[in-house]
Amino acid sequence: MTGAGIGPGAASETGMLLVTHGTDGDVLPFVRLGRVLLERGHAVTLLTHAPYRRRAEAAGLDFVPIDTPDGFERYSADTALLPGGLGTLDWLEFYRRNGLFEQLALECRELAGRVRRGRTVLVGRHTSALSVLLVRELLGVPAAWVAVAPIQPMAADVARHLHQHVLSGGIDEVRHGLGLEPVADWAGWFSSADLHVGLWPRWFDQAGPASGRTVRLTGFPLPDDDPEPHQNMAEDPLPVAAAELLSGPVRPVLITGGTGRMLHAGFYQAALAGCRSAGLPALLVVPHEELLPRPLPPRVTWFPRLPFRTVMPEVAAVLHHGGIGTLTRALAAGTPQVILAHGADRPDNAARLAGQGLAHWLPEARWTPEEVATALNAALNAALKDGLKDVRRPLAPGPADAANGLTLAAEHLESLLITPAAPPHPPHTDPNAVRHAGREGVRSTGPEGVRHSDREGVRHVGPEGVRHTGLDGVGHGRPEDVTPSGSRAGGRGAAGGPLSGGPLSGGSGDGGQGGADGDGGANAVGRRLAGLPAGQRRVLVAELRRRLAERGAP
């Protein structure tokens, strides 16, 4: 079959394979992004933790669990050690006791089994989704890393150092199982994703250290703000007791440390003491009961979960940990924020908001009842004095902004269907591996043959023959390279150039089906561009021009 669609209304021949790890702030943006990709005509599969099956399937996504509910619970409990133990934690032991190398191997197998060359894009959470880099290298399919907070691309070198010098043994075991050599160039491999996307707006990026010119910024996703029935089916209802509290004479302060356990041990105690010192009632949302201070102070009501889309606009303020999902929801609601930030991306997120006058924040050394109460009163007084919602509206993300940002992210991902990635490292010689190195040391494929390389050129194709690339880097159709449909395999423009191999090349997989004159790839590009909606065509033409410029083409 030739031609996969791109954009709204396209046939679901193209596949987007999404991988993410973490808690709500890391997973729900991928669920929402997956839904947008699904609506644009792509088949979407999400690989993540088992407890998110309901949310993924409610959004219409295929779901592959990377663990079990009990396994995720054990892992989540173990992450409670991270904020205070980063300097002393045995990271290798942490990975091994939580089975994270086995999880990485599982992800690679599941991804590789779903790849259709020329029809698939791998999309992983920035820094953690090593599986998309491994499968990109193994099968030559394009991969993107999507970051949910600026600290992820900013701290990529730190993460790379950890993986290279502490975790590389376990990673090499996984690589060996795939038939890949150990990583020779860690800096190059760790940055080998073909696209880096940031799910935050430019003003947030400019409010602190920039995330880098290679990161495509799209906007906050508001993953819990979707009026469609598929999302509402997965949302927790508002309990009657919470509704009564929100409609009472004194609006409470919402206190939340997010949905995970990776939190400073003193967070909830400091937040509750600050509320009590300020004389304000508290609505405490904590999924893990063991994290609650006992006994709870007076005027505190606890719930394991609440729908923040409904609750956030009704509270007097939100006192939280600085997670990206919580601060985004508070911005959208125009709710005053006080942030007790510690660990991970949280101090950076908090400082960016405070620098714009959108939040008050305190580092751990200042979490006294008096200082927390002072920050709460300052946030509430500013809201009363200045009209918080009017002041924040230009920077606050609304449903339309979130939808536009997710659409832009989807367009960036779709651009990778134009040019599949070339793997940066060849696998080692192993007759039992998925692939093995050919006689001349580049690589070949077994009897089912997709491609192999030799000294005559860059690539040949096996029995299903799609293309051969010569030393000039231009695709040449050969008499023996005839596709099952009887047309010759990719002519000029169908291989080796910036239009190669994707749905715009007119082919299936590597090369594209060209006419007998050998120019079918370029002609097919023109036909496909002409058939796209004007907006999508502009995006793709701009992407093609950018890639041509990068390659020095006229």
Coordinates of C-alpha atoms in Angstrom, one line a residue:
M1 CA 0.0 0.0 0.0
T2 CA 1.4 3.4 -0.9
G3 CA 0.9 6.7 0.8
A4 CA 0.2 7.3 4.4
G5 CA -1.7 10.4 5.4
I6 CA -0.5 13.2 7.4
G7 CA -2.8 15.6 9.3
P8 CA -6.5 15.7 10.0
G9 CA -8.6 13.1 8.3
A10 CA -5.6 11.0 7.3
A11 CA -5.9 7.2 7.2
S12 CA -4.4 5.4 10.2
E13 CA -1.7 3.7 8.2
T14 CA 0.8 5.8 10.2
G15 CA 1.6 4.9 13.7
M16 CA 2.8 7.0 16.7
L17 CA 4.3 4.9 19.5
L18 CA 4.4 6.9 22.7
V19 CA 6.5 6.0 25.8
T20 CA 6.5 7.9 29.1
H21 CA 7.3 7.3 32.8
G22 CA 6.3 9.0 36.0
T23 CA 3.1 10.2 37.5
D24 CA 0.2 12.4 36.3
G25 CA 2.3 15.3 35.3
D26 CA 4.4 13.1 33.1
V27 CA 1.8 10.7 31.8
L28 CA -1.4 12.7 31.2
P29 CA 0.2 15.1 28.7
F30 CA 1.1 12.1 26.6
V31 CA -2.5 10.8 26.9
R32 CA -3.8 14.1 25.6
L33 CA -1.1 14.4 22.9
G34 CA -2.0 10.8 21.9
R35 CA -5.7 11.8 21.6
V36 CA -4.8 14.7 19.3
L37 CA -2.6 12.4 17.1
L38 CA -5.5 9.9 17.0
E39 CA -7.9 12.6 15.8
R40 CA -5.4 13.5 13.1
G41 CA -5.6 10.1 11.6
H42 CA -2.7 8.2 13.2
A43 CA -2.8 4.9 15.0
V44 CA -1.5 5.6 18.5
T45 CA -0.1 3.3 21.1
L46 CA 0.9 4.4 24.6
L47 CA 3.5 2.5 26.6
T48 CA 3.5 3.5 30.3
H49 CA 2.7 2.4 33.8
A50 CA -0.2 -0.1 34.3
P51 CA -2.4 2.2 36.5
Y52 CA -2.9 4.6 33.5
R53 CA -4.7 2.0 31.4
R54 CA -8.1 3.5 32.1
R55 CA -7.1 7.0 31.1
A56 CA -5.4 5.8 27.9
E57 CA -8.2 3.6 26.8
A58 CA -10.8 6.2 27.6
A59 CA -8.9 8.5 25.2
G60 CA -9.1 5.8 22.5
L61 CA -5.4 4.8 22.6
D62 CA -4.0 1.4 22.4
F63 CA -2.3 0.6 25.7
V64 CA 0.8 -1.4 26.6
P65 CA 1.7 -1.6 30.3
I66 CA 5.4 -1.5 31.1
D67 CA 4.8 -2.9 34.6
T68 CA 2.1 -4.3 36.8
P69 CA 0.0 -2.3 39.3
D70 CA 1.9 -3.8 42.2
G71 CA 5.2 -3.2 40.5
F72 CA 4.4 0.4 39.9
E73 CA 3.3 0.8 43.5
R74 CA 6.7 -0.6 44.7
Y75 CA 8.6 1.7 42.3
S76 CA 6.5 4.7 43.4
A77 CA 7.3 3.9 47.1
D78 CA 11.0 3.7 46.3
T79 CA 11.0 7.1 44.6
A80 CA 10.2 8.6 48.0
L81 CA 13.9 8.2 48.7
L82 CA 15.0 10.4 45.7
P83 CA 14.6 14.0 46.8
G84 CA 16.7 13.7 50.0
G85 CA 19.0 11.0 48.8
L86 CA 20.3 12.1 45.4
G87 CA 23.8 12.5 46.7
T88 CA 24.0 9.1 48.4
L89 CA 21.6 6.9 46.4
D90 CA 23.0 3.8 44.8
W91 CA 21.4 4.4 41.4
L92 CA 22.5 1.1 39.9
E93 CA 20.9 -0.7 42.9
F94 CA 17.7 1.4 42.5
Y95 CA 17.4 0.4 38.9
R96 CA 18.1 -3.3 39.5
R97 CA 15.7 -3.7 42.5
N98 CA 12.9 -2.0 40.5
G99 CA 13.6 -4.1 37.4
L100 CA 14.1 -1.0 35.3
F101 CA 16.6 -2.6 32.9
E102 CA 14.1 -5.4 32.3
Q103 CA 11.5 -2.7 31.7
L104 CA 13.7 -1.0 29.2
A105 CA 14.1 -4.3 27.3
L106 CA 10.4 -4.9 27.4
E107 CA 9.7 -1.4 25.9
C108 CA 12.2 -2.1 23.1
R109 CA 10.6 -5.4 22.2
E110 CA 7.1 -3.9 22.3
L111 CA 8.1 -0.9 20.2
A112 CA 10.1 -3.0 17.7
G113 CA 7.2 -5.3 17.1
R114 CA 4.9 -2.4 16.2
V115 CA 7.3 -0.5 13.9
R116 CA 6.4 -0.2 10.2
R117 CA 9.2 1.5 8.4
G118 CA 8.3 4.7 6.8
R119 CA 5.0 4.7 8.7
T120 CA 6.1 5.0 12.4
V121 CA 7.4 7.7 14.7
L122 CA 8.7 6.9 18.2
V123 CA 7.8 9.5 20.8
G124 CA 9.4 9.3 24.3
R125 CA 9.5 11.3 27.4
H126 CA 12.6 13.4 27.4
T127 CA 15.6 11.8 29.2
S128 CA 13.8 8.7 30.5
A129 CA 12.6 7.0 27.3
L130 CA 15.9 5.4 26.3
S131 CA 13.8 2.8 24.5
V132 CA 13.0 5.1 21.6
L133 CA 16.7 5.9 21.0
L134 CA 17.5 2.2 21.0
V135 CA 14.8 1.2 18.6
R136 CA 15.6 4.2 16.4
E137 CA 19.2 2.9 16.2
L138 CA 18.1 -0.7 15.7
L139 CA 15.5 -0.2 13.0
G140 CA 16.2 3.2 11.5
V141 CA 12.9 4.9 12.4
P142 CA 12.6 8.5 13.5
A143 CA 12.3 9.3 17.2
A144 CA 11.3 12.4 19.2
W145 CA 11.9 13.2 22.8
V146 CA 9.1 15.3 24.4
A147 CA 9.9 17.3 27.5
V148 CA 7.2 18.4 29.9
A149 CA 9.4 20.9 31.8
P150 CA 12.4 23.0 30.9
I151 CA 14.7 21.3 33.4
Q152 CA 14.6 18.1 31.3
P153 CA 16.6 19.4 28.3
M154 CA 18.6 21.7 30.5
A155 CA 19.8 18.7 32.7
A156 CA 20.3 16.3 29.8
D157 CA 24.1 16.3 30.2
V158 CA 23.7 15.4 33.9
A159 CA 21.4 12.6 33.0
R160 CA 23.7 11.4 30.3
H161 CA 26.6 11.4 32.8
L162 CA 24.6 9.2 35.1
H163 CA 23.6 6.7 32.4
Q164 CA 27.2 6.6 31.0
H165 CA 29.1 6.2 34.2
V166 CA 26.7 4.4 36.5
L167 CA 24.0 2.6 34.5
S168 CA 25.9 1.7 31.3
G169 CA 26.4 -1.9 32.4
G170 CA 22.7 -2.6 32.5
I171 CA 22.0 -0.6 29.4
D172 CA 24.7 -2.6 27.5
E173 CA 23.0 -5.8 28.6
V174 CA 19.8 -4.6 26.9
R175 CA 21.7 -3.5 23.9
H176 CA 23.4 -6.9 23.6
G177 CA 20.0 -8.6 23.6
L178 CA 19.0 -6.4 20.7
G179 CA 22.2 -7.1 18.8
L180 CA 23.7 -3.7 19.4
E181 CA 27.3 -2.8 20.3
P182 CA 27.9 -0.8 23.6
V183 CA 27.5 2.9 23.1
A184 CA 30.8 4.4 21.8
D185 CA 29.8 8.1 21.8
W186 CA 27.5 8.7 24.7
A187 CA 27.1 12.5 24.1
G188 CA 26.1 11.8 20.5
W189 CA 23.8 8.9 21.3
F190 CA 22.0 10.5 24.2
S191 CA 21.1 13.5 21.9
S192 CA 20.3 11.4 18.9
A193 CA 16.6 12.0 18.9
D194 CA 15.6 13.6 15.6
L195 CA 13.3 16.1 17.2
H196 CA 13.0 17.7 20.7
V197 CA 9.7 19.2 21.7
G198 CA 8.9 21.2 24.8
L199 CA 5.4 21.3 26.1
W200 CA 5.5 24.9 27.5
P201 CA 5.2 28.4 26.0
R202 CA 8.0 30.7 25.0
W203 CA 7.4 33.2 27.8
F204 CA 7.9 30.4 30.4
D205 CA 11.1 29.4 28.6
Q206 CA 12.4 33.0 28.6
A207 CA 11.6 33.4 32.3
G208 CA 14.6 31.3 33.2
P209 CA 17.6 29.6 31.6
A210 CA 16.7 28.8 28.0
S211 CA 16.1 25.2 27.2
G212 CA 18.0 25.4 23.9
R213 CA 17.5 26.4 20.3
T214 CA 16.8 22.8 19.2
V215 CA 13.7 22.5 21.4
R216 CA 10.5 23.2 19.6
L217 CA 8.2 24.9 22.1
T218 CA 4.4 24.4 21.8
G219 CA 2.6 25.5 24.9
F220 CA 1.2 24.0 28.1
P221 CA -1.0 21.0 27.3
L222 CA -3.7 21.2 30.1
P223 CA -4.0 17.4 30.1
D224 CA -7.0 17.3 32.4
D225 CA -9.0 20.0 30.5
D226 CA -10.9 18.2 27.7
P227 CA -14.7 18.5 27.4
E228 CA -15.0 15.4 25.2
P229 CA -16.8 12.5 26.7
H230 CA -13.8 10.2 26.4
Q231 CA -11.9 12.4 28.9
N232 CA -14.8 12.9 31.3
M233 CA -15.3 9.1 31.6
A234 CA -11.8 8.9 33.1
E235 CA -12.1 11.9 35.4
D236 CA -12.8 11.4 39.1
P237 CA -16.2 13.0 40.2
L238 CA -16.3 15.8 42.8
P239 CA -17.3 14.3 46.2
V240 CA -20.3 15.9 47.9
A241 CA -18.2 16.8 50.9
A242 CA -15.7 18.6 48.7
A243 CA -18.5 20.5 46.9
E244 CA -19.9 21.6 50.3
L245 CA -16.5 22.8 51.5
L246 CA -15.9 24.8 48.3
S247 CA -19.3 26.5 48.5
G248 CA -18.9 27.4 52.2
P249 CA -18.4 30.9 53.6
V250 CA -14.6 30.8 53.6
R251 CA -12.9 29.3 50.6
P252 CA -10.1 26.8 51.6
V253 CA -6.5 26.7 50.4
L254 CA -5.8 23.7 48.3
I255 CA -2.7 21.8 49.4
T256 CA -1.2 19.2 47.1
G257 CA 2.2 17.6 46.5
G258 CA 1.2 15.9 43.3
T259 CA 0.3 12.3 42.6
G260 CA 3.7 10.8 43.3
R261 CA 5.8 10.1 46.4
M262 CA 9.0 11.9 45.3
L263 CA 8.5 14.7 47.7
H264 CA 10.4 16.3 50.6
A265 CA 9.4 14.6 53.8
G266 CA 8.5 17.9 55.5
F267 CA 6.3 19.3 52.7
Y268 CA 2.9 18.5 54.0
Q269 CA 3.8 19.4 57.6
A270 CA 5.1 22.8 56.5
A271 CA 2.1 23.5 54.3
L272 CA -0.4 22.7 57.0
A273 CA 1.4 24.6 59.6
G274 CA 1.5 27.7 57.3
C275 CA -2.2 27.5 56.6
R276 CA -2.9 27.2 60.3
S277 CA -0.7 30.2 61.1
A278 CA -2.5 32.2 58.4
G279 CA -5.9 31.2 59.9
L280 CA -7.1 29.5 56.7
P281 CA -8.9 26.2 56.2
A282 CA -7.2 23.6 54.0
L283 CA -8.4 21.2 51.4
L284 CA -5.7 18.5 51.5
V285 CA -5.3 16.3 48.4
V286 CA -2.8 13.4 49.0
P287 CA -3.2 10.1 47.1
H288 CA -0.9 8.2 49.5
E289 CA -2.3 8.1 53.0
E290 CA 1.1 7.2 54.6
L291 CA 2.3 10.7 53.6
L292 CA -0.3 12.5 55.8
P293 CA 0.8 14.1 59.0
R294 CA -1.1 12.5 61.9
P295 CA -3.2 13.7 63.5
L296 CA -4.5 16.3 61.0
P297 CA -4.8 19.8 62.4
P298 CA -8.3 21.4 62.8
R299 CA -10.0 22.8 59.7
V300 CA -8.3 20.4 57.4
T301 CA -10.2 18.1 55.1
W302 CA -8.4 15.3 53.3
F303 CA -9.3 13.6 50.0
P304 CA -7.1 11.1 48.1
R305 CA -7.9 12.7 44.7
L306 CA -10.0 15.5 43.3
P307 CA -10.7 16.7 39.8
F308 CA -8.5 19.8 39.8
R309 CA -10.2 21.1 36.6
T310 CA -13.3 21.6 38.8
V311 CA -11.6 22.4 42.1
M312 CA -8.8 24.8 41.2
P313 CA -11.0 27.8 40.2
E314 CA -13.0 27.6 43.5
V315 CA -10.2 27.6 46.1
A316 CA -8.7 30.8 47.6
A317 CA -5.2 29.7 46.7
V318 CA -3.1 26.6 46.0
L319 CA -0.1 25.7 48.1
H320 CA 1.9 23.1 46.1
H321 CA 5.2 21.5 45.3
G322 CA 5.9 23.1 42.0
G323 CA 5.0 20.3 39.6
I324 CA 4.4 21.4 36.1
G325 CA 0.9 20.0 35.9
T326 CA -0.3 21.7 39.0
L327 CA 1.1 25.1 38.2
T328 CA -0.3 24.9 34.7
R329 CA -3.8 24.1 36.1
A330 CA -3.5 27.0 38.6
L331 CA -2.4 29.4 35.8
A332 CA -5.4 28.4 33.7
A333 CA -7.8 29.0 36.7
G334 CA -6.2 32.3 37.7
T335 CA -5.7 30.9 41.2
P336 CA -3.0 32.4 43.5
Q337 CA 0.0 30.1 43.9
V338 CA 2.5 29.6 46.8
I339 CA 5.1 27.0 46.0
L340 CA 7.2 25.0 48.4
A341 CA 9.7 23.8 45.9
H342 CA 12.3 21.1 46.5
G343 CA 14.0 18.7 44.1
A344 CA 13.6 17.7 40.4
D345 CA 12.2 20.5 38.2
R346 CA 10.3 22.2 40.9
P347 CA 12.6 25.1 42.0
D348 CA 13.2 26.0 38.4
N349 CA 9.5 26.0 37.7
A350 CA 8.8 28.1 40.8
A351 CA 11.5 30.6 40.0
R352 CA 10.2 31.1 36.5
L353 CA 6.7 31.9 37.8
A354 CA 7.9 34.1 40.6
G355 CA 10.1 36.1 38.1
Q356 CA 6.9 36.9 36.2
G357 CA 5.0 37.9 39.3
L358 CA 2.7 34.8 38.9
A359 CA 3.6 33.0 42.2
H360 CA 5.3 33.2 45.5
W361 CA 7.8 30.5 46.4
L362 CA 10.0 29.4 49.2
P363 CA 13.1 27.1 49.3
E364 CA 13.2 24.4 51.9
A365 CA 15.3 26.5 54.4
R366 CA 12.4 29.0 54.6
W367 CA 9.5 26.6 55.3
T368 CA 8.6 28.0 58.7
P369 CA 5.0 28.5 59.6
E370 CA 5.5 32.2 59.7
E371 CA 7.1 32.5 56.3
V372 CA 4.6 30.2 54.6
A373 CA 1.7 32.2 56.2
T374 CA 3.3 35.4 55.0
A375 CA 3.6 34.1 51.5
L376 CA 0.0 33.0 51.5
N377 CA -1.3 36.3 52.7
A378 CA 0.8 38.1 50.1
A379 CA -0.6 36.0 47.3
L380 CA -4.2 36.5 48.5
N381 CA -3.7 40.3 49.0
A382 CA -2.2 40.6 45.5
A383 CA -5.2 38.9 44.0
L384 CA -7.6 41.1 45.8
K385 CA -5.7 44.3 45.0
D386 CA -4.8 43.7 41.4
G387 CA -7.6 41.5 40.1
L388 CA -5.5 38.3 39.6
K389 CA -7.4 36.8 36.7
D390 CA -7.2 40.0 34.7
V391 CA -3.5 40.4 35.4
R392 CA -2.7 36.8 34.5
R393 CA -5.0 36.3 31.5
P394 CA -2.4 37.2 28.8
L395 CA -0.1 34.4 30.1
A396 CA -2.6 31.9 31.4
P397 CA -3.2 28.9 29.2
G398 CA -6.9 28.3 28.2
P399 CA -8.5 25.3 26.5
A400 CA -7.9 26.9 23.0
D401 CA -4.3 27.6 23.8
A402 CA -3.7 24.1 25.0
A403 CA -5.5 22.6 21.9
N404 CA -3.4 24.8 19.6
G405 CA -0.2 23.8 21.4
L406 CA -1.0 20.1 21.2
T407 CA -1.8 20.5 17.5
L408 CA 1.6 22.2 17.0
A409 CA 3.3 19.4 18.8
A410 CA 1.5 16.9 16.6
E411 CA 2.6 18.8 13.5
H412 CA 6.2 18.6 14.6
L413 CA 5.9 14.9 15.2
E414 CA 4.3 14.4 11.8
S415 CA 7.2 16.2 10.1
L416 CA 9.3 13.2 11.0
L417 CA 7.3 11.0 8.7
I418 CA 9.0 13.0 5.8
T419 CA 12.5 11.7 6.6
P420 CA 13.0 8.5 8.6
A421 CA 16.1 8.5 10.8
A422 CA 19.3 6.8 9.8
P423 CA 20.6 4.8 12.8
P424 CA 23.8 6.3 14.2
H425 CA 25.5 3.1 15.2
P426 CA 25.7 -0.3 13.5
P427 CA 24.9 -3.4 15.5
H428 CA 27.5 -6.0 16.2
T429 CA 27.9 -9.4 14.5
D430 CA 25.6 -11.9 16.0
P431 CA 23.7 -14.5 13.9
N432 CA 21.0 -14.7 16.6
A433 CA 20.4 -10.9 16.8
V434 CA 17.7 -9.0 15.1
R435 CA 20.3 -7.6 12.8
H436 CA 24.0 -8.3 12.2
A437 CA 26.9 -6.6 10.7
G438 CA 27.6 -7.4 7.0
R439 CA 30.9 -8.6 5.5
E440 CA 32.1 -5.0 4.9
G441 CA 31.2 -4.0 8.5
V442 CA 28.1 -1.9 8.0
R443 CA 25.1 -4.1 8.3
S444 CA 22.7 -6.5 6.7
T445 CA 19.4 -8.2 7.4
G446 CA 18.5 -11.9 7.3
P447 CA 16.6 -13.8 4.6
E448 CA 13.6 -11.6 4.9
G449 CA 16.0 -8.8 4.1
V450 CA 15.1 -5.2 4.5
R451 CA 18.6 -3.8 3.7
H452 CA 22.3 -4.3 3.9
S453 CA 25.3 -2.2 3.1
D454 CA 28.6 -2.7 1.3
R455 CA 31.5 -0.8 -0.1
E456 CA 29.6 -0.1 -3.4
G457 CA 27.2 2.3 -1.7
V458 CA 25.3 3.2 1.4
R459 CA 22.4 0.8 1.2
H460 CA 20.9 -2.1 -0.7
V461 CA 17.6 -3.7 -0.2
G462 CA 16.8 -7.4 0.1
P463 CA 14.2 -9.6 -1.7
E464 CA 11.4 -7.0 -1.4
G465 CA 13.8 -4.5 -2.9
V466 CA 13.1 -0.9 -2.4
R467 CA 16.2 1.1 -3.1
H468 CA 20.0 1.2 -3.6
T469 CA 21.9 4.3 -2.7
G470 CA 25.1 5.0 -4.5
L471 CA 28.2 6.9 -3.4
D472 CA 26.7 10.1 -4.7
G473 CA 23.9 9.9 -2.1
V474 CA 21.2 9.8 -4.7
G475 CA 18.7 6.9 -5.0
H476 CA 19.0 4.8 -8.1
G477 CA 16.3 2.3 -9.2
R478 CA 17.8 -0.9 -10.6
P479 CA 16.2 -3.4 -13.0
E480 CA 16.1 -6.1 -10.4
D481 CA 14.6 -3.7 -7.8
V482 CA 10.9 -4.1 -8.7
T483 CA 8.3 -3.7 -6.0
P484 CA 5.5 -6.2 -5.7
S485 CA 3.2 -3.8 -7.6
G486 CA 5.6 -3.9 -10.6
S487 CA 6.9 -0.4 -10.4
R488 CA 10.5 0.5 -10.1
A489 CA 12.0 1.4 -6.7
G490 CA 12.7 5.0 -5.8
G491 CA 14.3 7.3 -8.4
R492 CA 15.9 10.7 -7.9
G493 CA 14.6 12.3 -4.7
A494 CA 13.3 9.0 -3.4
A495 CA 16.4 8.0 -1.4
G496 CA 19.3 9.7 0.3
G497 CA 17.8 13.2 0.3
P498 CA 15.6 15.2 2.6
L499 CA 12.4 13.8 1.1
S500 CA 13.3 10.2 1.4
G501 CA 11.4 7.3 2.8
G502 CA 8.3 9.0 4.3
P503 CA 4.7 9.3 3.1
L504 CA 5.6 12.2 1.0
S505 CA 8.2 10.2 -1.0
G506 CA 5.4 8.2 -2.6
G507 CA 6.7 4.9 -1.2
S508 CA 6.2 2.3 1.4
G509 CA 9.1 2.1 3.8
D510 CA 12.6 3.0 2.6
G511 CA 12.6 4.2 -0.9
G512 CA 9.2 5.0 -2.5
Q513 CA 7.7 3.6 -5.7
G514 CA 8.9 5.6 -8.7
G515 CA 8.0 5.4 -12.3
A516 CA 10.1 3.9 -15.0
D517 CA 11.8 7.3 -15.6
G518 CA 13.2 7.1 -12.0
D519 CA 11.7 10.4 -11.0
G520 CA 8.6 9.0 -9.3
G521 CA 9.7 10.1 -5.8
A522 CA 9.8 13.8 -6.5
N523 CA 6.6 13.7 -8.6
A524 CA 4.9 11.9 -5.7
V525 CA 6.0 14.5 -3.3
G526 CA 4.4 17.2 -5.4
R527 CA 1.2 15.2 -5.8
R528 CA 0.9 14.6 -2.0
L529 CA 1.7 18.2 -1.1
A530 CA -1.0 19.4 -3.5
G531 CA -3.5 17.1 -1.9
L532 CA -2.9 18.3 1.6
P533 CA -4.9 21.1 3.4
A534 CA -3.3 24.5 2.9
G535 CA -2.2 24.9 6.6
Q536 CA -0.7 21.4 6.7
R537 CA 1.0 22.0 3.3
R538 CA 2.7 25.2 4.7
V539 CA 4.0 23.4 7.7
L540 CA 5.5 20.6 5.6
V541 CA 6.9 22.9 3.0
A542 CA 8.6 24.9 5.7
E543 CA 10.0 21.8 7.3
L544 CA 11.3 20.6 3.9
R545 CA 13.0 24.0 3.3
R546 CA 14.6 23.8 6.8
R547 CA 16.0 20.4 6.2
L548 CA 17.3 21.4 2.7
A549 CA 19.0 24.4 4.3
E550 CA 20.6 22.2 7.0
R551 CA 22.0 19.9 4.3
G552 CA 23.3 22.8 2.3
A553 CA 21.0 22.1 -0.6
P554 CA 20.2 25.0 -3.0

